[in-house]
PDB file of C-alpha atoms in Angstrom:
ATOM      1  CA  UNK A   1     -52.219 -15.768  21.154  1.00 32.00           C
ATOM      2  CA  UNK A   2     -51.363 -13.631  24.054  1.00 33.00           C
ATOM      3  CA  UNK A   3     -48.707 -14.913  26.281  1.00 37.00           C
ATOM      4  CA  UNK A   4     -49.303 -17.156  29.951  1.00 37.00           C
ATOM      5  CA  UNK A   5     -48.829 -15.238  32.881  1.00 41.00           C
ATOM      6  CA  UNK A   6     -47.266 -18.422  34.817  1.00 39.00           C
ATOM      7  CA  UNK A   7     -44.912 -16.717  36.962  1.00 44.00           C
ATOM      8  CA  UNK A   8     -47.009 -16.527  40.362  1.00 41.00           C
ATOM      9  CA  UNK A   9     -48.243 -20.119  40.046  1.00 42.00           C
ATOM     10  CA  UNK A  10     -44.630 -22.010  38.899  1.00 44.00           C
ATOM     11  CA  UNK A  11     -42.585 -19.767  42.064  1.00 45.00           C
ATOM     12  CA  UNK A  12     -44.680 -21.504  44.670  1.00 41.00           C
ATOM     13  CA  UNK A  13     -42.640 -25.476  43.689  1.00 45.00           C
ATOM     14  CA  UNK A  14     -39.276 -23.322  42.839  1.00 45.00           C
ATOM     15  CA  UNK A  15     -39.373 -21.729  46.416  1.00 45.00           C
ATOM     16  CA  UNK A  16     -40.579 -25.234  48.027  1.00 44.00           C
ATOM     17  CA  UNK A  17     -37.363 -26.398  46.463  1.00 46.00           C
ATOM     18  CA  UNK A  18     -35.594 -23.379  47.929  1.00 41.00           C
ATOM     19  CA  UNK A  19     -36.597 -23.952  51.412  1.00 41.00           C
ATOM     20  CA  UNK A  20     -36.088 -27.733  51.109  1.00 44.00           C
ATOM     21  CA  UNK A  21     -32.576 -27.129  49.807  1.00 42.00           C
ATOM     22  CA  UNK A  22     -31.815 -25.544  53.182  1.00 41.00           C
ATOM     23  CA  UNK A  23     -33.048 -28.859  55.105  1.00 40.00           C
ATOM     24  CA  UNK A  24     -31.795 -31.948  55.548  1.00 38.00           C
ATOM     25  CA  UNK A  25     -34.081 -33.158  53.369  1.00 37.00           C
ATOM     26  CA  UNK A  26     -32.527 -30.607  50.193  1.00 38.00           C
ATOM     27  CA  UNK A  27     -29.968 -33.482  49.831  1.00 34.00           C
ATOM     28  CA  UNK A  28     -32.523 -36.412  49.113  1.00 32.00           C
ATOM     29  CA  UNK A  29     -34.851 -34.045  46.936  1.00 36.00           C
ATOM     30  CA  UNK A  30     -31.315 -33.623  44.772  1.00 36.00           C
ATOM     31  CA  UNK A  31     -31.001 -37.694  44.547  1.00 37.00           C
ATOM     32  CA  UNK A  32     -31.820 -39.170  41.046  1.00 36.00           C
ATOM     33  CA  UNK A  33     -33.088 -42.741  43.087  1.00 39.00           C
ATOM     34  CA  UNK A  34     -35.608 -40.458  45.541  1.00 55.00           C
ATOM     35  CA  UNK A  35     -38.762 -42.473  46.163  1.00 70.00           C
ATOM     36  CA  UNK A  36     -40.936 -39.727  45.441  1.00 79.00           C
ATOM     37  CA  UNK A  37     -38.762 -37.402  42.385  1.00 86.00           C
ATOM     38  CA  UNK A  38     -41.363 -36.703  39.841  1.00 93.00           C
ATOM     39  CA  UNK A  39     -39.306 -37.192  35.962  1.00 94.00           C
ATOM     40  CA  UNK A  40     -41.534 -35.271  34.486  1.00 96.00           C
ATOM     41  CA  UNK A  41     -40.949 -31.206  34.761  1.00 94.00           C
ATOM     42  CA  UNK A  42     -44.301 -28.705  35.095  1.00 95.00           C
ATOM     43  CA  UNK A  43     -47.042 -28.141  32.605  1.00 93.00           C
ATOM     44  CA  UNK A  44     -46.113 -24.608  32.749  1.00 91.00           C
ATOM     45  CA  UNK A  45     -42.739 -25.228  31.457  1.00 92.00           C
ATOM     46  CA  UNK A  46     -44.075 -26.581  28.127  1.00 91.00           C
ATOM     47  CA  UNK A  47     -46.972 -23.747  27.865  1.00 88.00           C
ATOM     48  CA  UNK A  48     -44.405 -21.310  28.079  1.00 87.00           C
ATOM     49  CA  UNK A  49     -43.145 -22.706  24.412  1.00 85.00           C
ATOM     50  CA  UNK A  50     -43.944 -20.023  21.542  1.00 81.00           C
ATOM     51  CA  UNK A  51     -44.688 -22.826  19.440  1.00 80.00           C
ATOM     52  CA  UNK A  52     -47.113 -24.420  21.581  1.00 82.00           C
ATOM     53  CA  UNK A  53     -49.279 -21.224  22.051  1.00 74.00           C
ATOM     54  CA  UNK A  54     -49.771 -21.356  18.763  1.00 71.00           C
ATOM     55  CA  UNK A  55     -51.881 -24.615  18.897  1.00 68.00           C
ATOM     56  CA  UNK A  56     -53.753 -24.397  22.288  1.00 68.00           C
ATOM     57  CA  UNK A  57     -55.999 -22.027  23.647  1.00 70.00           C
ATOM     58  CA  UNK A  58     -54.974 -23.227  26.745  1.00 73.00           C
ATOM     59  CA  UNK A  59     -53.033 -19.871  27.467  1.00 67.00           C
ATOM     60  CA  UNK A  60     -56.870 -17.734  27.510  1.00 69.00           C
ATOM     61  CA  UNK A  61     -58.699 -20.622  29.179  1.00 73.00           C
ATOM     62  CA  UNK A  62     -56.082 -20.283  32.154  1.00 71.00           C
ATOM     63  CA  UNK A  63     -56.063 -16.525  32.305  1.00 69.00           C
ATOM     64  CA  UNK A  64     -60.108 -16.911  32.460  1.00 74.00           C
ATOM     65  CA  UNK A  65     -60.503 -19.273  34.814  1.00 71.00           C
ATOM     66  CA  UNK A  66     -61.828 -21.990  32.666  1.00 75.00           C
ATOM     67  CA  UNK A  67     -59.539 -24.399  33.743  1.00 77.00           C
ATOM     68  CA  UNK A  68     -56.595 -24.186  35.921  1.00 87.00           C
ATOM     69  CA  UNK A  69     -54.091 -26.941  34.987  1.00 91.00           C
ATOM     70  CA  UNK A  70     -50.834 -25.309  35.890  1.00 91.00           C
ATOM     71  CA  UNK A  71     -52.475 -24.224  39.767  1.00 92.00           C
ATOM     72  CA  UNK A  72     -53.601 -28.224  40.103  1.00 95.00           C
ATOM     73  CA  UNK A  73     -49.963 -29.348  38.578  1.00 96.00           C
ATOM     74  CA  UNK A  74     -48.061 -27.013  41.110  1.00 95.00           C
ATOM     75  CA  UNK A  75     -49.821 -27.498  43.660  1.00 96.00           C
ATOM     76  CA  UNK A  76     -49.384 -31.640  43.299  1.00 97.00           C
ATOM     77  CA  UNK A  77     -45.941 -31.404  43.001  1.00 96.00           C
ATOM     78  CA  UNK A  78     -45.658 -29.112  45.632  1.00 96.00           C
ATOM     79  CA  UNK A  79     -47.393 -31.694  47.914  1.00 96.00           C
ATOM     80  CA  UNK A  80     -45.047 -34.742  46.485  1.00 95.00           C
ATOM     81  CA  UNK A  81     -42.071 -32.663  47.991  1.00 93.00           C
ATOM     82  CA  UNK A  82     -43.641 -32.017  51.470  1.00 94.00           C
ATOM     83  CA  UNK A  83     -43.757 -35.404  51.441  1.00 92.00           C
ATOM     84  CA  UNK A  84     -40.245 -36.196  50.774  1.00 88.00           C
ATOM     85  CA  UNK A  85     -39.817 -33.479  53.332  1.00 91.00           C
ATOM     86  CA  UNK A  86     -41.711 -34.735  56.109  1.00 93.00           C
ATOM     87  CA  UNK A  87     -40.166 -38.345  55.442  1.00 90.00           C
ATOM     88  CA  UNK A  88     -36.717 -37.932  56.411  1.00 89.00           C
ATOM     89  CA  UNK A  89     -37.551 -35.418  59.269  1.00 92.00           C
ATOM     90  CA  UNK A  90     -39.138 -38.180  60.503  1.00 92.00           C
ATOM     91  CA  UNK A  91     -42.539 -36.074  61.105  1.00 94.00           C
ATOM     92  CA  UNK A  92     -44.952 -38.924  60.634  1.00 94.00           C
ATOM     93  CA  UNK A  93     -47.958 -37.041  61.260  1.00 96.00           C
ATOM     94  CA  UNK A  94     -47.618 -34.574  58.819  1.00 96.00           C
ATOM     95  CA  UNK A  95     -46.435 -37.497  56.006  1.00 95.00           C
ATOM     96  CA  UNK A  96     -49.454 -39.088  56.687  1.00 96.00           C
ATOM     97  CA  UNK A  97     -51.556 -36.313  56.379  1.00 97.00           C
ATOM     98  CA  UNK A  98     -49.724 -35.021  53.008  1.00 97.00           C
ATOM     99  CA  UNK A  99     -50.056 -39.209  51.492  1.00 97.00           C
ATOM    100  CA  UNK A 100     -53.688 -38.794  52.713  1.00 97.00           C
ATOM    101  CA  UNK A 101     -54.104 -35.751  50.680  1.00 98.00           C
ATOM    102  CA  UNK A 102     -52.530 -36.761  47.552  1.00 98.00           C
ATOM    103  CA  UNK A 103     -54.788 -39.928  47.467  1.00 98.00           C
ATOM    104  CA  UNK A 104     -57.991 -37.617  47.811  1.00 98.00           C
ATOM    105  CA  UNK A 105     -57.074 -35.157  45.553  1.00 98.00           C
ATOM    106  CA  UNK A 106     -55.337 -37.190  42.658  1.00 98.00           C
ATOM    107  CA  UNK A 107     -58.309 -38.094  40.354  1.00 97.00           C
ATOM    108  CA  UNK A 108     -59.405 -34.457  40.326  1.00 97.00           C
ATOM    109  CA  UNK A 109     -56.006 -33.368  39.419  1.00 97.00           C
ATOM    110  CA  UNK A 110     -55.543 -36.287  36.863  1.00 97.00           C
ATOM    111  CA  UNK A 111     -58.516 -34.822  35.212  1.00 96.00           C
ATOM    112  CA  UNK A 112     -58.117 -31.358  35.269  1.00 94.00           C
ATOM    113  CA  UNK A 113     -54.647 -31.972  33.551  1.00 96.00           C
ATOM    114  CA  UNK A 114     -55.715 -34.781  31.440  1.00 96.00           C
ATOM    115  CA  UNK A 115     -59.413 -33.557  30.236  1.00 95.00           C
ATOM    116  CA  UNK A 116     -58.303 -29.871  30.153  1.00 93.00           C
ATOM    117  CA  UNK A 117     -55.240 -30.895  27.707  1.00 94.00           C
ATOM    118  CA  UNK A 118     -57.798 -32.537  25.237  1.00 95.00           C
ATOM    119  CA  UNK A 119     -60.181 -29.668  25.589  1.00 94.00           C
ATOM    120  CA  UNK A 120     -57.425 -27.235  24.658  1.00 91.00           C
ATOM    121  CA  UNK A 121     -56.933 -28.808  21.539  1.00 92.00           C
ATOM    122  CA  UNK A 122     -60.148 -29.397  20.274  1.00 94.00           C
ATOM    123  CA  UNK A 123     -61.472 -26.146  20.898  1.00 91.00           C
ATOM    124  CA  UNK A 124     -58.715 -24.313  19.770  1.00 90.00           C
ATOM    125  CA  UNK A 125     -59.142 -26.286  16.339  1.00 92.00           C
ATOM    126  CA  UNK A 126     -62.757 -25.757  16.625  1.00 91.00           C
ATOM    127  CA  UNK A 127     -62.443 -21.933  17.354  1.00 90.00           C
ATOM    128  CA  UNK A 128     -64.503 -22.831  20.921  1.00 89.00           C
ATOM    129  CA  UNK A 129     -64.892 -22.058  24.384  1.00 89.00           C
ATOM    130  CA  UNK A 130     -62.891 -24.556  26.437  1.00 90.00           C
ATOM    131  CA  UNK A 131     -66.252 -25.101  28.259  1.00 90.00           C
ATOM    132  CA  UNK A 132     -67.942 -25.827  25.007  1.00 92.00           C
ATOM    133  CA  UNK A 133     -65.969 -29.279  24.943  1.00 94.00           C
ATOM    134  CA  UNK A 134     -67.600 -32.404  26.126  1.00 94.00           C
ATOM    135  CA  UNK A 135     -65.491 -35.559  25.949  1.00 94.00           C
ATOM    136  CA  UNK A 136     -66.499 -39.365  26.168  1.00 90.00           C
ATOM    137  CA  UNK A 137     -63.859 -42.474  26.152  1.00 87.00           C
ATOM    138  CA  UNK A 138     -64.248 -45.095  24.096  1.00 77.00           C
ATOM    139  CA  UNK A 139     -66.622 -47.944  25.092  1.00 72.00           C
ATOM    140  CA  UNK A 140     -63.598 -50.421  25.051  1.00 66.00           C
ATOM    141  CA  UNK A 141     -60.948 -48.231  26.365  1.00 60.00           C
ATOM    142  CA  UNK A 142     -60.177 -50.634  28.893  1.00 60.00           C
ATOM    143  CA  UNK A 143     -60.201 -53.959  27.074  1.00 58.00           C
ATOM    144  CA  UNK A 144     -57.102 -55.742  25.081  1.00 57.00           C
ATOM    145  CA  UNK A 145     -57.672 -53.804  21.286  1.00 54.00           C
ATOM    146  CA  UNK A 146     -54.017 -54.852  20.190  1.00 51.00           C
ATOM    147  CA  UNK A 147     -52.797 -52.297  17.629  1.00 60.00           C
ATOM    148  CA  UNK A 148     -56.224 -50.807  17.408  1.00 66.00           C
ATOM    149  CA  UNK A 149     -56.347 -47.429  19.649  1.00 68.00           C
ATOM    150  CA  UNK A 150     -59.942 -47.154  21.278  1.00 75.00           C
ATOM    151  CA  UNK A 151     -61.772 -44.114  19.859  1.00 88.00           C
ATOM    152  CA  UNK A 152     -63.966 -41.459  21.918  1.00 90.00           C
ATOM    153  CA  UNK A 153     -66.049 -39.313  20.959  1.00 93.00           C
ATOM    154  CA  UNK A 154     -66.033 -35.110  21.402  1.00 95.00           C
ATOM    155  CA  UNK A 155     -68.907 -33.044  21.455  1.00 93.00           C
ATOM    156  CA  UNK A 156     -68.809 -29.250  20.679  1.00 94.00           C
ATOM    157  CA  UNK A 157     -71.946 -27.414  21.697  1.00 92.00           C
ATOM    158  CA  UNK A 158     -72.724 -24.332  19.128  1.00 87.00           C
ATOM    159  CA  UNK A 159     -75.752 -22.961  20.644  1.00 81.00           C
ATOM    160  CA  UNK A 160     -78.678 -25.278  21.309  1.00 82.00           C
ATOM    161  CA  UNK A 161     -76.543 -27.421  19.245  1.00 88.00           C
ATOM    162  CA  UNK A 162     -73.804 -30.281  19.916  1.00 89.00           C
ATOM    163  CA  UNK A 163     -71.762 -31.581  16.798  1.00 90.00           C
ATOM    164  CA  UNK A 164     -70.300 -34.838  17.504  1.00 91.00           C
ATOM    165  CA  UNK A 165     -66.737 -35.806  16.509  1.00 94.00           C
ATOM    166  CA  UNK A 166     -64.777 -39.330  16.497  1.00 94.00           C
ATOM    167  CA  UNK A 167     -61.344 -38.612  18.477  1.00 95.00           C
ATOM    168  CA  UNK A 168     -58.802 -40.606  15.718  1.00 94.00           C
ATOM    169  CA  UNK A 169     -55.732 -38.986  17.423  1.00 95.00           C
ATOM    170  CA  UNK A 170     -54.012 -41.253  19.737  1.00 93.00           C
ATOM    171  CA  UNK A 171     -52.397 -38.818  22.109  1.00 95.00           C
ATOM    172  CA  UNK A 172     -56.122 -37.145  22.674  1.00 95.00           C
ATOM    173  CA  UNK A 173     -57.608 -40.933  23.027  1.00 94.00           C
ATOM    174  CA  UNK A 174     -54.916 -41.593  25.750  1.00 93.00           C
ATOM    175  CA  UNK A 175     -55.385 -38.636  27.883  1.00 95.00           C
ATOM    176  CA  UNK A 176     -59.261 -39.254  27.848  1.00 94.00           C
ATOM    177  CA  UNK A 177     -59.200 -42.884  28.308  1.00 91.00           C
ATOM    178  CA  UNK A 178     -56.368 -42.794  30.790  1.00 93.00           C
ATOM    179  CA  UNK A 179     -58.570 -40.185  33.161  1.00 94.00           C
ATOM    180  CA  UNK A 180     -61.545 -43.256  32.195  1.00 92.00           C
ATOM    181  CA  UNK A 181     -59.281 -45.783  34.139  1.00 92.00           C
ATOM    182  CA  UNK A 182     -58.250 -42.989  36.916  1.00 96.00           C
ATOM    183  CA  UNK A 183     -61.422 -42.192  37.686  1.00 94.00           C
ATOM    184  CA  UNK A 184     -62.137 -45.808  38.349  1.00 92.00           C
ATOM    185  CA  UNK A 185     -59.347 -46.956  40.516  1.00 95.00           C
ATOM    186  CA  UNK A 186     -58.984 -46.535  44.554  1.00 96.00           C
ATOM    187  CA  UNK A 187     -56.699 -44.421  45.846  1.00 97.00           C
ATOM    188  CA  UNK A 188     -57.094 -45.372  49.581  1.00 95.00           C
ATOM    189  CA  UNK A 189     -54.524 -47.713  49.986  1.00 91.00           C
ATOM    190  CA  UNK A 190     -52.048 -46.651  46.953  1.00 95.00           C
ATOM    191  CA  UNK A 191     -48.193 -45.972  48.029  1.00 95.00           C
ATOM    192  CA  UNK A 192     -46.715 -42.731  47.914  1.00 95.00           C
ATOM    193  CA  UNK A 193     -43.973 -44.390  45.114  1.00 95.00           C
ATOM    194  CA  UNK A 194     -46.798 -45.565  43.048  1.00 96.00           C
ATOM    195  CA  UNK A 195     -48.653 -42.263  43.173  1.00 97.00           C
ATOM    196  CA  UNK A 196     -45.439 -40.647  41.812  1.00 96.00           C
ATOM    197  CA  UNK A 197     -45.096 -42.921  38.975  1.00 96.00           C
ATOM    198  CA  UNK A 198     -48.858 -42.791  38.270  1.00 97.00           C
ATOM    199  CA  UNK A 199     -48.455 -38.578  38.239  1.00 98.00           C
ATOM    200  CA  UNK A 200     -45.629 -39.312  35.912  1.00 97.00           C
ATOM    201  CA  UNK A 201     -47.834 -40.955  33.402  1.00 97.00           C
ATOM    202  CA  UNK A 202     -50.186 -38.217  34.065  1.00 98.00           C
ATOM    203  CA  UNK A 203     -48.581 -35.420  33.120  1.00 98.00           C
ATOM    204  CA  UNK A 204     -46.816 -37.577  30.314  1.00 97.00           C
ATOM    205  CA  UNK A 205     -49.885 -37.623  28.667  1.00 97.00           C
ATOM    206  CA  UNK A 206     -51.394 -34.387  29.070  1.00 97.00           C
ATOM    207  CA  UNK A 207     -48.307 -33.088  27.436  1.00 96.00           C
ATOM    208  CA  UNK A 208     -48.444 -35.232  24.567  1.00 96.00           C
ATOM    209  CA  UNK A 209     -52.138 -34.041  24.310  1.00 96.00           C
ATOM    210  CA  UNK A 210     -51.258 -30.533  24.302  1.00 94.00           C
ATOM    211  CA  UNK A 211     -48.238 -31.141  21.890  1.00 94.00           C
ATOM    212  CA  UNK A 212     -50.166 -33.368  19.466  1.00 94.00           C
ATOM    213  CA  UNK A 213     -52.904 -30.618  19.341  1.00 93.00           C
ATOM    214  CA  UNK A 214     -56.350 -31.258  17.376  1.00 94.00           C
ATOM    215  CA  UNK A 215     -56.818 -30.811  13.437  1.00 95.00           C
ATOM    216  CA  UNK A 216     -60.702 -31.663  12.174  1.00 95.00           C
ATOM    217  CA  UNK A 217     -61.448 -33.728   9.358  1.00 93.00           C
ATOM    218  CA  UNK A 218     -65.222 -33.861   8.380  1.00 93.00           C
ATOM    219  CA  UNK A 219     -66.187 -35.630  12.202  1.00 93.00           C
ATOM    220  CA  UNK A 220     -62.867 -36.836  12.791  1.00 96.00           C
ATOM    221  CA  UNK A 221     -60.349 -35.426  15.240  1.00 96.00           C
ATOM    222  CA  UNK A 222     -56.962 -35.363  14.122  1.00 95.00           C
ATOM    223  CA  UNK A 223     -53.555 -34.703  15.728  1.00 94.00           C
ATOM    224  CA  UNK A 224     -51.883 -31.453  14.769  1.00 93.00           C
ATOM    225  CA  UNK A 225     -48.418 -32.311  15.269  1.00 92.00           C
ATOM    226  CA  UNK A 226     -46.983 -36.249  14.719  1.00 92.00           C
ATOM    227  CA  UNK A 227     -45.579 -38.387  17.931  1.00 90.00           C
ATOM    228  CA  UNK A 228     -42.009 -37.990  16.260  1.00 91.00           C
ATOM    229  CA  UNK A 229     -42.577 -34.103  16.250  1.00 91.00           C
ATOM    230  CA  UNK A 230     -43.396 -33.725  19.250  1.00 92.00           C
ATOM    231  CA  UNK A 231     -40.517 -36.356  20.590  1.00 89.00           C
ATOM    232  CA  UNK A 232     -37.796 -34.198  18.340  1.00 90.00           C
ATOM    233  CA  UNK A 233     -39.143 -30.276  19.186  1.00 89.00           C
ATOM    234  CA  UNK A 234     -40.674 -30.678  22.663  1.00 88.00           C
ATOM    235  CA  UNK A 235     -38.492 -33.893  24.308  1.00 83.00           C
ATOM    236  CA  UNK A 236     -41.401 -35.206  26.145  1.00 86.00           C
TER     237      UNK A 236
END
């Protein structure tokens, strides 16, 4: 796999925090109790991973243009510090104007991050363009199943053809279903601190989606790597 060129897109939140370190506001952004301090770190951080190139063809699809997780994950984060920033300048304007933007703009970055993760996986597994992917949540992904993990369904289009394939992995059945539930919710009157947490879970996902990777069996979808792998090598 050839290596992410990350650089450009991960320096625009390191130099935010730069400038912010400057401000007033640099000493709230260094607080563990801030309102609005993302816990998770970048997408980019974990792509850089040797390990984790090997499983996703996330890497290409980036360099393409296919998808462009790490540009929608930096630039969300980047948006979550203006609005620490703007906060304890006391520049209400501009807070309300960043809040207003994160509550547009959240279910298309929830499901660039969350859908794209998936896609990686299956299409590295499936030796497919990214674009090739289709994914569908389960019918009951938002109903009480107990210990029972609602299944979707992936489609892989080979020509004029699409194979179908029952998603059995749970971190690829979370990331789908949880963009299912995102994409039904209303954002117009959700907090900034619940935002925050709800990116949390987000990218906490994705990550585990990208970790877990995709192996096929017959028309099932497999993870790659095991939950306690991916808790022991990655930390996520």
């Amino acid at each position: 796999m050839k290596k992410i060129n990350i650089n450009k897109i991960t320096s625009i939140v390191l130099l935010a925090g730069f400038i912010f370190a400057g401000s007033k506001a640099g000493t709230i952004l260094a607080k563990d109790n801030s309102d609005y301090e993302l816990k998770t770190t970048p997408i980019a951080e974990l792509l850089e991973d040797e390990d984790i190139q090997d499983i996703t063809v996330l890497d290409e699809s980036l360099d393409e243009g296919t998808i462009n997780i790490v540009g929608k994950d930096a630039e969300f984060r980047k948006r979550i510090m203006y609005l620490e920033y703007y906060k304890s300048s006391g520049e209400e304007d501009s807070y309300n104007e960043t809040l207003n933007w994160l509550r547009d703009n959240f279910k298309d970055t929830a499901e660039e991050l969350l859908l794209g993760s998936v896609k990686g996986a299956i299409a590295d597994e499936e030796k497919a363009p990214i674009n090739t992917v289709t994914l569908t949540p389960a019918a009951d992904y938002n109903e009480d199943t107990l210990f029972l993990t609602p299944k979707g369904v992936a489609g892989v289009k080979d020509d004029y053809r699409i194979e179908g394939f029952t998603i059995e992995s749970k971190a690829l059945n979370d990331a789908v279903n949880l963009c299912a539930t995102i994409q039904d919710m209303n954002f117009n009157e959700m907090s900034a601190e619940d935002i925050v947490k709800l990116y949390d879970e987000v990218v906490t996902t994705s990550k585990m989606a990208i970790a877990s990777g995709a192996s096929r069996h017959d028309d099932k979808i497999n993870e790659k790597n095991s939950k306690k792998y991916i808790k022991k090598n990655y930390g996520i």
